[in-house]
Short mmCIF file of C-alpha atoms in Angstrom, two decimals:
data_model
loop_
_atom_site.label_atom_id
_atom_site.label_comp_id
_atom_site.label_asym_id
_atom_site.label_seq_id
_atom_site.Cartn_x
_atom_site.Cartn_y
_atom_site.Cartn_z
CA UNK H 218 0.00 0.00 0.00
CA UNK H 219 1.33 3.40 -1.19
CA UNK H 220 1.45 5.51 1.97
CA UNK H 221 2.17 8.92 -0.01
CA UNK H 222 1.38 9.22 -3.40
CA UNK H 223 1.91 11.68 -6.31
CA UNK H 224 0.71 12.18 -9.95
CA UNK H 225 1.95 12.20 -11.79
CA UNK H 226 5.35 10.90 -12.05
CA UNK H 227 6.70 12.92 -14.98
CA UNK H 228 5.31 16.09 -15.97
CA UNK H 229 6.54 18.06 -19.23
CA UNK H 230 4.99 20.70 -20.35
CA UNK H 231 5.48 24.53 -22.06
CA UNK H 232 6.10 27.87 -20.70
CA UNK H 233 3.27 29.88 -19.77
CA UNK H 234 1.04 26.51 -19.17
CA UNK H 235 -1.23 26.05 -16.26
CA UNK H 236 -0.51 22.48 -14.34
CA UNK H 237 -1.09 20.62 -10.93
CA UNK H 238 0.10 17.73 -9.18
CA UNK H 239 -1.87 15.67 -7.10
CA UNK H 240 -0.96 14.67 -3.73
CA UNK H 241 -2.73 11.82 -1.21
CA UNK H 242 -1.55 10.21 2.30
CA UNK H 243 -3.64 7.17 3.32
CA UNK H 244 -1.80 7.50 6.95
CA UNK H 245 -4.08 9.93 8.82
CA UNK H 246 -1.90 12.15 9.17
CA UNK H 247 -3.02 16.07 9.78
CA UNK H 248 0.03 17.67 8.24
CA UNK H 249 1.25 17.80 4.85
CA UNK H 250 3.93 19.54 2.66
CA UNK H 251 5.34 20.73 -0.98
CA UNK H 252 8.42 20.79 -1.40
CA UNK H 253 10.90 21.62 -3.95
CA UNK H 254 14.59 20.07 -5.03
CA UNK H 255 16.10 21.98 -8.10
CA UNK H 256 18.82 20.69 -10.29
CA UNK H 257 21.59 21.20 -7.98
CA UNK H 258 19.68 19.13 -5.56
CA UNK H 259 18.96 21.27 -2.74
CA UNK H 260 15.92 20.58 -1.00
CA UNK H 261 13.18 23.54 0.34
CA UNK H 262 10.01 23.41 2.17
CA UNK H 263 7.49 25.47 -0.13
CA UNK H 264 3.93 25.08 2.02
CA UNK H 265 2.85 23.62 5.08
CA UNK H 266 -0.87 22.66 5.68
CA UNK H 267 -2.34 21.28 8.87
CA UNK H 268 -5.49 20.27 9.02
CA UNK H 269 -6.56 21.87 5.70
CA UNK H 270 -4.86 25.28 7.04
CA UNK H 271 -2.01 27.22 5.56
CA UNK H 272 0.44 26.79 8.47
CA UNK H 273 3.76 27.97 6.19
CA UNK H 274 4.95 29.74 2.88
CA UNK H 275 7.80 29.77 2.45
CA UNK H 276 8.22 33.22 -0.14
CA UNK H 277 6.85 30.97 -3.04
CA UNK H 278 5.23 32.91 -5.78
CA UNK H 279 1.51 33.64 -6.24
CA UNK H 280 1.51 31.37 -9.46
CA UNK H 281 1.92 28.54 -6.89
CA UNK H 282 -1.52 27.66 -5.18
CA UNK H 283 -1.65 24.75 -3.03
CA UNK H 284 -5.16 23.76 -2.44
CA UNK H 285 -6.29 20.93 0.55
CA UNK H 286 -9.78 19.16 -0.09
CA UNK H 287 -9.34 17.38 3.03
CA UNK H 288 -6.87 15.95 5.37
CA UNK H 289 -5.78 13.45 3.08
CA UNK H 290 -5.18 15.25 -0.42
CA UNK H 291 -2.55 18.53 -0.66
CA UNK H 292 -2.71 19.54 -4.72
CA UNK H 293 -0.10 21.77 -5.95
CA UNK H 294 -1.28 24.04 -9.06
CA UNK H 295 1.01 25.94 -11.05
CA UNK H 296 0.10 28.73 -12.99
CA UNK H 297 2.07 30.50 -15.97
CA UNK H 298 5.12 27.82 -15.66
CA UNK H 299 8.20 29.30 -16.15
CA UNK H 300 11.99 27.29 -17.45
CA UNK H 301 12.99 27.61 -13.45
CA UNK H 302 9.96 26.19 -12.40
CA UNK H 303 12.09 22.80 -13.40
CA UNK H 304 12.53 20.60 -10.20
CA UNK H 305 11.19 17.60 -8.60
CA UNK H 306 8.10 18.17 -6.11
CA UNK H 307 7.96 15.99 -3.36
CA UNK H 308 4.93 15.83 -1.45
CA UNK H 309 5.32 14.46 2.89
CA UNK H 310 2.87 14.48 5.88
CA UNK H 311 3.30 13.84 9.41
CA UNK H 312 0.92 13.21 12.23
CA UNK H 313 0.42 15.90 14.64
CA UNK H 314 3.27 15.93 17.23
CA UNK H 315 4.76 13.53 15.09
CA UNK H 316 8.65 13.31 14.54
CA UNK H 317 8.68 12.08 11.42
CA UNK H 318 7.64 12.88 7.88
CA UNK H 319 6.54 10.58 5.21
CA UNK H 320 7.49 11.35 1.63
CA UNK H 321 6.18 10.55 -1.18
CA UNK H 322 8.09 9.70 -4.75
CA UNK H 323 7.75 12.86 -6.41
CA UNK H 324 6.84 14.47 -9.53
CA UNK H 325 9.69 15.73 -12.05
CA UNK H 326 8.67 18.71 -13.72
CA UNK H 327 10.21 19.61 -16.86
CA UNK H 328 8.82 23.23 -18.26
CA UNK H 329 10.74 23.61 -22.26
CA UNK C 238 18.28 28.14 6.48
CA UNK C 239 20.40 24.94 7.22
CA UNK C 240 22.28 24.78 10.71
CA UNK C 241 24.35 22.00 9.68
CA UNK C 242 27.89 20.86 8.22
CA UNK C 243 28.53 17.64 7.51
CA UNK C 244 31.46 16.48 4.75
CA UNK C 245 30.51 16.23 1.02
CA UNK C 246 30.95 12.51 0.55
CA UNK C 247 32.11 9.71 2.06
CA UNK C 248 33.00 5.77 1.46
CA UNK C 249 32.50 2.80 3.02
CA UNK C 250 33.16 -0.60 2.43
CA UNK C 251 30.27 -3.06 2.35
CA UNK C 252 29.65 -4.69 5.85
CA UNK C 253 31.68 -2.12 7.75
CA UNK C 254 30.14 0.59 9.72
CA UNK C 255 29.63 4.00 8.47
CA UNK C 256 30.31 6.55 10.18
CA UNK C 257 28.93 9.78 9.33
CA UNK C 258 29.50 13.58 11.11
CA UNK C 259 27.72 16.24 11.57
CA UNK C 260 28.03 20.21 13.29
CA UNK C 261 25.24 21.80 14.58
CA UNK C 262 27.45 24.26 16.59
CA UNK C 263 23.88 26.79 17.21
CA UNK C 264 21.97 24.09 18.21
CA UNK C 265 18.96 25.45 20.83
CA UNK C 266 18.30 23.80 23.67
CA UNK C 267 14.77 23.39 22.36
CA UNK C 268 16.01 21.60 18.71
CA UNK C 269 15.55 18.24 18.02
CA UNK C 270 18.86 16.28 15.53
CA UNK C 271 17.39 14.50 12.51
CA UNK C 272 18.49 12.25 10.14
CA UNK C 273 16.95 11.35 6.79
CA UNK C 274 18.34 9.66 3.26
CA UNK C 275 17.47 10.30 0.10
CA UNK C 276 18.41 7.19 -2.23
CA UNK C 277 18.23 8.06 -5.93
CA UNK C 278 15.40 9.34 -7.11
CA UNK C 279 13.62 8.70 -4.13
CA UNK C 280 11.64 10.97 -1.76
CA UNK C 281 13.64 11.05 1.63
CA UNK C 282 13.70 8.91 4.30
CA UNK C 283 13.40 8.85 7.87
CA UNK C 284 16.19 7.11 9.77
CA UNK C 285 16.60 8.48 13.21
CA UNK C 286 15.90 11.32 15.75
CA UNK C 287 17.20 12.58 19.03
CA UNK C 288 17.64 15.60 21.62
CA UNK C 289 20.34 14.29 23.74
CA UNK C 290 20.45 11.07 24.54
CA UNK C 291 22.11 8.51 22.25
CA UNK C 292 19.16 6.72 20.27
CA UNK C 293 19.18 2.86 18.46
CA UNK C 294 16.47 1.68 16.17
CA UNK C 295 16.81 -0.94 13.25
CA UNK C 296 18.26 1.02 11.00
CA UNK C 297 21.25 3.10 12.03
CA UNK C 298 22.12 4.62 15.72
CA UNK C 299 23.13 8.47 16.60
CA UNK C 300 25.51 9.60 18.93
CA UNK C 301 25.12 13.24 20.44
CA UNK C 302 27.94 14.73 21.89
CA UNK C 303 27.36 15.85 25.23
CA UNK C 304 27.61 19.47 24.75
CA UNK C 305 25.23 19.11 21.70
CA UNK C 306 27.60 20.53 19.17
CA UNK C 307 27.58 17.24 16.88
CA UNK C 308 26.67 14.30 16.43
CA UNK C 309 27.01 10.73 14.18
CA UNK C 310 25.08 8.88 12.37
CA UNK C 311 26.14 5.11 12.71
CA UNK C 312 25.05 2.23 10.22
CA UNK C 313 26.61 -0.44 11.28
CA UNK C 314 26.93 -2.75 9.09
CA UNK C 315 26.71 -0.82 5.65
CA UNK C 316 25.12 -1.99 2.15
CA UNK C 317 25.17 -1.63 -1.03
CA UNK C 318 21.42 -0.34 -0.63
CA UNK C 319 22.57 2.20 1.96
CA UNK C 320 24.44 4.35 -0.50
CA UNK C 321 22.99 7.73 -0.85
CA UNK C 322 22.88 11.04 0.38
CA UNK C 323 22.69 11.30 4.43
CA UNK C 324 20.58 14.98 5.66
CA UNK C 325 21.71 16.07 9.18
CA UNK C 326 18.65 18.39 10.05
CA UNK C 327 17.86 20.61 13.57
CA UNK C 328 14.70 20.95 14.16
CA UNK C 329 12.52 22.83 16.74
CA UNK C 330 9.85 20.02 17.15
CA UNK C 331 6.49 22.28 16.39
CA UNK C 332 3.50 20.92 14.74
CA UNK C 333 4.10 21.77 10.85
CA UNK C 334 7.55 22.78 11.38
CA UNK C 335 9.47 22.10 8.21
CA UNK C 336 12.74 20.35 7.67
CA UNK C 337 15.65 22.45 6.19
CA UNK C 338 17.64 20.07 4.09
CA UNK C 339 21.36 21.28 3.69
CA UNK C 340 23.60 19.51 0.93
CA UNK C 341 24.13 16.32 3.11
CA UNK C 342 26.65 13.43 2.76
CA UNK C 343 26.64 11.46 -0.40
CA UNK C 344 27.87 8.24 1.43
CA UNK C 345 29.04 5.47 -1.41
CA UNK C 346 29.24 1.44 0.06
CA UNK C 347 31.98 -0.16 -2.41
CA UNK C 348 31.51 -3.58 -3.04
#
């Protein structure tokens, strides 16, 4: 069973296109995340929702919407892609005063 | 922002233990030492956790210093599947609070 899962996998697409990636956690968890590695493989946080409330964000731009149905889904929508907008989005979530955070395989965005 | 230095890479030959450093020289009283791995392609992983005490589980076991400047992760007996790249992370432990990921360890396990 696929505790954290993302979709898609691979994602290419033009500039200026509008895109999303789905995210769902079948752990119960209250807490889930975006985040971002770039090419040179540095890791950042991007949001931070806890039960379905913006608890962090992180100086992303406004083209970046992440939008929580419920507790188990955190979608990531992207709107007029740009080239830097190139990375691999991983999706976690945690429990509440949990220590650790469950990632999921993330989605490798290519914008041409 | 990272609070963290550990080396760029490291080696290890298969079945030996790995041992890998970290600096956390700032540390608060209040922050928590992680350590995830990221295997290729792969989201991260959770390996281990502590505040002070030295802490064992299955997978690997950390050693904090006693003044809380540093610590170790240990894997002691290291595969082929444990080569990757090792995240040293402080952490106040807060509901939502985020990870900062610095540049890690790449750790290689030669055959």
């Amino acid at each position: 069973d696929t505790a954290v899962s993302q979709t898609p996998k691979y994602l290419v697409t033009q500039m200026g296109n509008d895109k999303s990636i789905k995210c769902e956690q079948n752990l119960g968890h209250d807490t889930m995340y975006w985040y971002k590695q770039d090419s040179k493989k540095f890791l950042k946080i991007m949001f931070s929702y806890n039960n379905k409330e913006l608890i962090i964000n992180e100086t992303v731009p406004n083209r970046f919407s992440p939008k929580s149905p419920d507790k188990a889904h955190l979608n990531l929508h992207i709107n007029s892609l740009e080239l830097g907008d190139s990375a691999v989005y991983f999706c976690a979530s945690s429990p509440t005063g949990g220590n650790e955070q469950f990632f999921g395989p993330g989605t490798r965005l290519t914008v041409l | 922002d990272a609070k963290t230095t550990q080396p760029p890479s490291m080696d290890c030959a298969e079945g030996r233990a790995a041992n890998l450093p970290c600096n956390h020289s700032t540390i608060s009283g209040n922050e928590y030492v992680y350590w995830y791995r990221q295997i290729h392609s792969q989201g991260p992983q959770y390996i281990i956790h502590g505040l002070k005490n030295n802490e064992t589980n299955e997978m690997a076991s950390l050693i904090i210093t006693e003044d809380r400047k540093s610590s170790t992760l240990i894997l002691p007996h290291a595969t082929l599947r444990d080569t990757a790249v090792y995240y040293c992370i402080v952490r106040v432990f807060l509901t939502g609070n985020q990870f900062y990921f610095g540049t890690g360890t790449s750790l290689t396990v030669i055959p």
